[in-house]
Amino acid sequence: MAIIKRAEGRAYLTPLVGFLLLFLGFPAIINLIYSVSTVDFQTLRSPTLSGFGNYLSVLADRDFWRATSFSLRFGILTALIECLLGLFLAIFLAPLLSKRSALMALLMLPLMVAPAMIGLMYRLVLHEFAGPVPYYLFAWFGDSPAFLDAAHAFWTLTVVETLQWTPFAFLLFYMAYVAVPLDVREAAALDGASAIKLLWYVELPLMLPTLLIAFFIRFIDGFRVFDNVYALTGSGAGGSTTSLSIYIYQAFFKEGAIGKAVAASVVLFLASLAVLYGLNWLAGRRRRSA
């Protein structure tokens, strides 16, 4: 009987394993070969193995580390702001949304717009010479910052990213907030807990897994950001807004350095894998201690 069940299990897994090997395994092997080869668009079918020179070139490239710094700062800052704002809105608007649930659709509208379109829209709105925002700021106050120059582009991108993706964190936190059992809230109220203590000692601990998941998802999305940054500022003045994704794109399509671009992608993948492993280890350790 056990043998039959194992055979059935293998039969169910075979299509999934085949799919992964075909659509993920094969491209991954090709990319690993390209990362240790001298290759361009003319030699895609016949790359020349050259060792780990591409990796050394990436790790010695100051632009790579500048792009890494930008992606880390952008990912952490936007994830933190989005989660804090989303949590505040979820708690503040919960009584209203319980009576006017249709307002949720209105709050989710920013998520319906493609990030590239958001970038193009704000590029037009904030353009130093043609944009309406700089025009009216100059007309009313006599001066206007250059929102898209090297000094202000990072914060402009942070605000734009936050405005679009805070509804995502808000939605997750609102669902977690309303899912807190009513009897737990009533028991805490009977014990004399104030609203602040109820939130801090009861509701937030119950929402903690959702908070961590939302922060991690938003950090990953901010760390690998490409479309809205590329549409809004490109690589920016002096590369000030070059994310890792834009760095890889430029190395691949503009420089034709396919081996270098793929090597940078592999480094990014290994770094992400290390972060995932560390988070999984911490989560396992927390479960064991609990």
JSON list of N, CA, C and O in Angstrom, two decimals, residues 110-119 164 227-228:
[
{"chain": "A", "resi": 110, "resn": "PRO", "atom": "N", "xyz": [-4.86, 52.99, -6.83]},
{"chain": "A", "resi": 110, "resn": "PRO", "atom": "CA", "xyz": [-3.45, 53.11, -7.26]},
{"chain": "A", "resi": 110, "resn": "PRO", "atom": "C", "xyz": [-2.83, 51.79, -7.67]},
{"chain": "A", "resi": 110, "resn": "PRO", "atom": "O", "xyz": [-1.92, 51.77, -8.50]},
{"chain": "A", "resi": 111, "resn": "LEU", "atom": "N", "xyz": [-3.31, 50.67, -7.11]},
{"chain": "A", "resi": 111, "resn": "LEU", "atom": "CA", "xyz": [-2.75, 49.37, -7.48]},
{"chain": "A", "resi": 111, "resn": "LEU", "atom": "C", "xyz": [-3.15, 48.93, -8.88]},
{"chain": "A", "resi": 111, "resn": "LEU", "atom": "O", "xyz": [-2.54, 48.03, -9.44]},
{"chain": "A", "resi": 112, "resn": "MET", "atom": "N", "xyz": [-4.18, 49.57, -9.42]},
{"chain": "A", "resi": 112, "resn": "MET", "atom": "CA", "xyz": [-4.69, 49.16, -10.73]},
{"chain": "A", "resi": 112, "resn": "MET", "atom": "C", "xyz": [-3.90, 49.77, -11.88]},
{"chain": "A", "resi": 112, "resn": "MET", "atom": "O", "xyz": [-4.08, 49.39, -13.03]},
{"chain": "A", "resi": 113, "resn": "VAL", "atom": "N", "xyz": [-3.03, 50.73, -11.57]},
{"chain": "A", "resi": 113, "resn": "VAL", "atom": "CA", "xyz": [-2.26, 51.42, -12.61]},
{"chain": "A", "resi": 113, "resn": "VAL", "atom": "C", "xyz": [-0.89, 50.78, -12.72]},
{"chain": "A", "resi": 113, "resn": "VAL", "atom": "O", "xyz": [-0.23, 50.50, -11.71]},
{"chain": "A", "resi": 114, "resn": "ALA", "atom": "N", "xyz": [-0.44, 50.54, -13.94]},
{"chain": "A", "resi": 114, "resn": "ALA", "atom": "CA", "xyz": [0.89, 49.96, -14.16]},
{"chain": "A", "resi": 114, "resn": "ALA", "atom": "C", "xyz": [1.97, 50.90, -13.64]},
{"chain": "A", "resi": 114, "resn": "ALA", "atom": "O", "xyz": [1.88, 52.12, -13.81]},
{"chain": "A", "resi": 115, "resn": "PRO", "atom": "N", "xyz": [3.01, 50.35, -12.98]},
{"chain": "A", "resi": 115, "resn": "PRO", "atom": "CA", "xyz": [4.07, 51.22, -12.44]},
{"chain": "A", "resi": 115, "resn": "PRO", "atom": "C", "xyz": [4.73, 52.10, -13.50]},
{"chain": "A", "resi": 115, "resn": "PRO", "atom": "O", "xyz": [5.09, 53.25, -13.22]},
{"chain": "A", "resi": 116, "resn": "ALA", "atom": "N", "xyz": [4.88, 51.57, -14.72]},
{"chain": "A", "resi": 116, "resn": "ALA", "atom": "CA", "xyz": [5.48, 52.39, -15.77]},
{"chain": "A", "resi": 116, "resn": "ALA", "atom": "C", "xyz": [4.60, 53.60, -16.10]},
{"chain": "A", "resi": 116, "resn": "ALA", "atom": "O", "xyz": [5.11, 54.70, -16.36]},
{"chain": "A", "resi": 117, "resn": "MET", "atom": "N", "xyz": [3.28, 53.40, -16.08]},
{"chain": "A", "resi": 117, "resn": "MET", "atom": "CA", "xyz": [2.37, 54.52, -16.33]},
{"chain": "A", "resi": 117, "resn": "MET", "atom": "C", "xyz": [2.44, 55.54, -15.20]},
{"chain": "A", "resi": 117, "resn": "MET", "atom": "O", "xyz": [2.35, 56.75, -15.43]},
{"chain": "A", "resi": 118, "resn": "ILE", "atom": "N", "xyz": [2.59, 55.05, -13.96]},
{"chain": "A", "resi": 118, "resn": "ILE", "atom": "CA", "xyz": [2.76, 55.97, -12.83]},
{"chain": "A", "resi": 118, "resn": "ILE", "atom": "C", "xyz": [4.02, 56.81, -13.02]},
{"chain": "A", "resi": 118, "resn": "ILE", "atom": "O", "xyz": [4.02, 58.02, -12.80]},
{"chain": "A", "resi": 119, "resn": "GLY", "atom": "N", "xyz": [5.11, 56.16, -13.45]},
{"chain": "A", "resi": 119, "resn": "GLY", "atom": "CA", "xyz": [6.35, 56.88, -13.69]},
{"chain": "A", "resi": 119, "resn": "GLY", "atom": "C", "xyz": [6.21, 57.94, -14.76]},
{"chain": "A", "resi": 119, "resn": "GLY", "atom": "O", "xyz": [6.67, 59.08, -14.60]},
{"chain": "A", "resi": 164, "resn": "GLN", "atom": "N", "xyz": [1.84, 54.70, -4.50]},
{"chain": "A", "resi": 164, "resn": "GLN", "atom": "CA", "xyz": [1.23, 53.62, -5.27]},
{"chain": "A", "resi": 164, "resn": "GLN", "atom": "C", "xyz": [1.03, 52.36, -4.45]},
{"chain": "A", "resi": 164, "resn": "GLN", "atom": "O", "xyz": [0.01, 51.68, -4.59]},
{"chain": "A", "resi": 227, "resn": "ASP", "atom": "N", "xyz": [10.61, 49.44, -13.43]},
{"chain": "A", "resi": 227, "resn": "ASP", "atom": "CA", "xyz": [9.77, 50.11, -14.41]},
{"chain": "A", "resi": 227, "resn": "ASP", "atom": "C", "xyz": [9.45, 51.56, -14.07]},
{"chain": "A", "resi": 227, "resn": "ASP", "atom": "O", "xyz": [9.67, 52.46, -14.90]},
{"chain": "A", "resi": 228, "resn": "ASN", "atom": "N", "xyz": [8.94, 51.81, -12.85]},
{"chain": "A", "resi": 228, "resn": "ASN", "atom": "CA", "xyz": [8.56, 53.20, -12.56]},
{"chain": "A", "resi": 228, "resn": "ASN", "atom": "C", "xyz": [9.79, 54.10, -12.41]},
{"chain": "A", "resi": 228, "resn": "ASN", "atom": "O", "xyz": [9.76, 55.27, -12.79]}
]
